[in-house]
Short mmCIF file of C-alpha atoms in Angstrom, two decimals:
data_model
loop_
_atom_site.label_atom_id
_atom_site.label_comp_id
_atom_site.label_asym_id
_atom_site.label_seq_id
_atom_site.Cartn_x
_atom_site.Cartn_y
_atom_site.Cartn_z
CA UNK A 1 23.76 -2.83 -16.10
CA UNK A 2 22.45 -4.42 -19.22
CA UNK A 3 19.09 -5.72 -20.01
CA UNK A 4 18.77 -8.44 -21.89
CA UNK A 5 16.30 -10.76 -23.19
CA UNK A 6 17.28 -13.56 -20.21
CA UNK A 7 16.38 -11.15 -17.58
CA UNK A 8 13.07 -9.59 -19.05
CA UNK A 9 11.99 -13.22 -19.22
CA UNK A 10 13.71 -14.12 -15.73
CA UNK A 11 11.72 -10.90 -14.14
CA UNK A 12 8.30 -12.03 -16.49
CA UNK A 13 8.75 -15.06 -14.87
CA UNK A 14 9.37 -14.07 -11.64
CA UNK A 15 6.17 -11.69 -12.06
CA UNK A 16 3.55 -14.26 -13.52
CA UNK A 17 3.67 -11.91 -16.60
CA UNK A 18 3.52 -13.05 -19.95
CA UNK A 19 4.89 -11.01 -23.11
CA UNK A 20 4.66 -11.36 -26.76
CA UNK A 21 7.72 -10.41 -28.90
CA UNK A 22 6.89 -6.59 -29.07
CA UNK A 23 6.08 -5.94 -25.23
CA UNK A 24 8.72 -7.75 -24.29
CA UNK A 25 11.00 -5.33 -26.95
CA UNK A 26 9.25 -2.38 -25.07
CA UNK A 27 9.93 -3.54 -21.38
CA UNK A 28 13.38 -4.01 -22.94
CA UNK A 29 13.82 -0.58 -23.57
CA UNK A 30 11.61 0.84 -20.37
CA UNK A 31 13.77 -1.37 -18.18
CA UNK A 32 16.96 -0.14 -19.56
CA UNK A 33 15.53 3.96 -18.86
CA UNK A 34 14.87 3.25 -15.17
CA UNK A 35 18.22 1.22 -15.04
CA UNK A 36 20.02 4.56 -16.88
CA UNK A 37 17.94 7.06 -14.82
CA UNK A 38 19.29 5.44 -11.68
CA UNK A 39 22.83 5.39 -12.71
CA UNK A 40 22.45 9.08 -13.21
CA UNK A 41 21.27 9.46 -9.69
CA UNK A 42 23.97 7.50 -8.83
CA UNK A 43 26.28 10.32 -10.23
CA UNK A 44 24.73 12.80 -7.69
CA UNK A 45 27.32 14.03 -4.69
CA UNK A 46 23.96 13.81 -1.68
CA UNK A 47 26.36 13.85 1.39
CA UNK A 48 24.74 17.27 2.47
CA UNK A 49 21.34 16.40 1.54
CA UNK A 50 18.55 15.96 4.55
CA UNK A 51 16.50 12.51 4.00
CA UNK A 52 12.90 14.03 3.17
CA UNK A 53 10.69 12.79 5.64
CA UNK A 54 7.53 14.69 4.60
CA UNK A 55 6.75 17.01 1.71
CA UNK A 56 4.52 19.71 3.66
CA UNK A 57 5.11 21.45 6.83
CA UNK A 58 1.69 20.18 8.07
CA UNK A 59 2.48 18.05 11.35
CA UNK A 60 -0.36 15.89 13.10
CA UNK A 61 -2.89 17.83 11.30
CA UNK A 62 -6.38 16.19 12.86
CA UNK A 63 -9.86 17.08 12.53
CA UNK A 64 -12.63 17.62 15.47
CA UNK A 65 -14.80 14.92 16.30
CA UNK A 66 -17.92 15.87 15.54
CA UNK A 67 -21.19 14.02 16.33
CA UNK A 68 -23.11 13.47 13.34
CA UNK A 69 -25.62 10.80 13.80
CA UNK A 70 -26.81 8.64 16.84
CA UNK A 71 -28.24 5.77 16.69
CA UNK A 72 -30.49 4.58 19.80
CA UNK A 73 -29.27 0.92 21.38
CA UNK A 74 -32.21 -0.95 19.95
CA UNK A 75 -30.87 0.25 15.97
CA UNK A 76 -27.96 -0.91 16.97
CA UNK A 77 -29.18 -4.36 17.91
CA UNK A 78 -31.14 -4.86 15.53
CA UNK A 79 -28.70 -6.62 13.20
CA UNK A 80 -27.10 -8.40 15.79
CA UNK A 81 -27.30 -12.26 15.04
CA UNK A 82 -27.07 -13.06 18.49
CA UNK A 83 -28.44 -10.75 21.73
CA UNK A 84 -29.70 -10.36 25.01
CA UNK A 85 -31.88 -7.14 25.67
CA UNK A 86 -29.23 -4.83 26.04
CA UNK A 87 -25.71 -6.20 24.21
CA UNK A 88 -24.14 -8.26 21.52
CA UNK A 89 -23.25 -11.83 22.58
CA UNK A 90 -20.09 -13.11 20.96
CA UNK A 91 -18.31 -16.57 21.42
CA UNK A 92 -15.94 -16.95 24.17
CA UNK A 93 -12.64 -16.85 22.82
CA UNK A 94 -10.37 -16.37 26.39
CA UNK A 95 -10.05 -20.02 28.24
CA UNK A 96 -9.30 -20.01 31.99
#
């Protein structure tokens, strides 16, 4: 696949990006790499090859809950732009 100028200003386009003469020369030229590094892939026999679904052999790895700071009910409230002694009040948003 070729780059040309068309398609850097098709894909600037495409992107909201806006180039003068010598970026657009450089995304050019780092355009046509990644098109040439992918053709080499490309060239690669992978019909043996496992997908790679993680890099380590760390599954679920999860840490304890710990308890690290409580806050008493009337902290918690305190915020709260509307509320009854004991709970937040929020609008009702199921209908019957």
């Amino acid at each position: 696949m070729e780059i040309n100028a068309e398609l850097v200003d098709k894909l600037a386009m495409l992107s909201r990006l806006h180039f003068n003469g010598e970026e657009k020369a450089a995304v050019k030229e780092d355009l046509q790499k990644m098109i040439g590094f992918i053709e080499k892939l490309n060239e690669l026999d992978t019909t043996d090859v496992k997908p790679l679904l993680q890099i380590g052999n760390n599954v679920n790895v999860f840490r304890e809950d710990v308890l690290l700071q409580e806050i008493s009910r009337e902290e918690a409230l305190l915020n709260a732009p509307v509320k009854d002694p004991s709970f937040f009040k929020v609008p009702k948003v199921i209908k019957k």
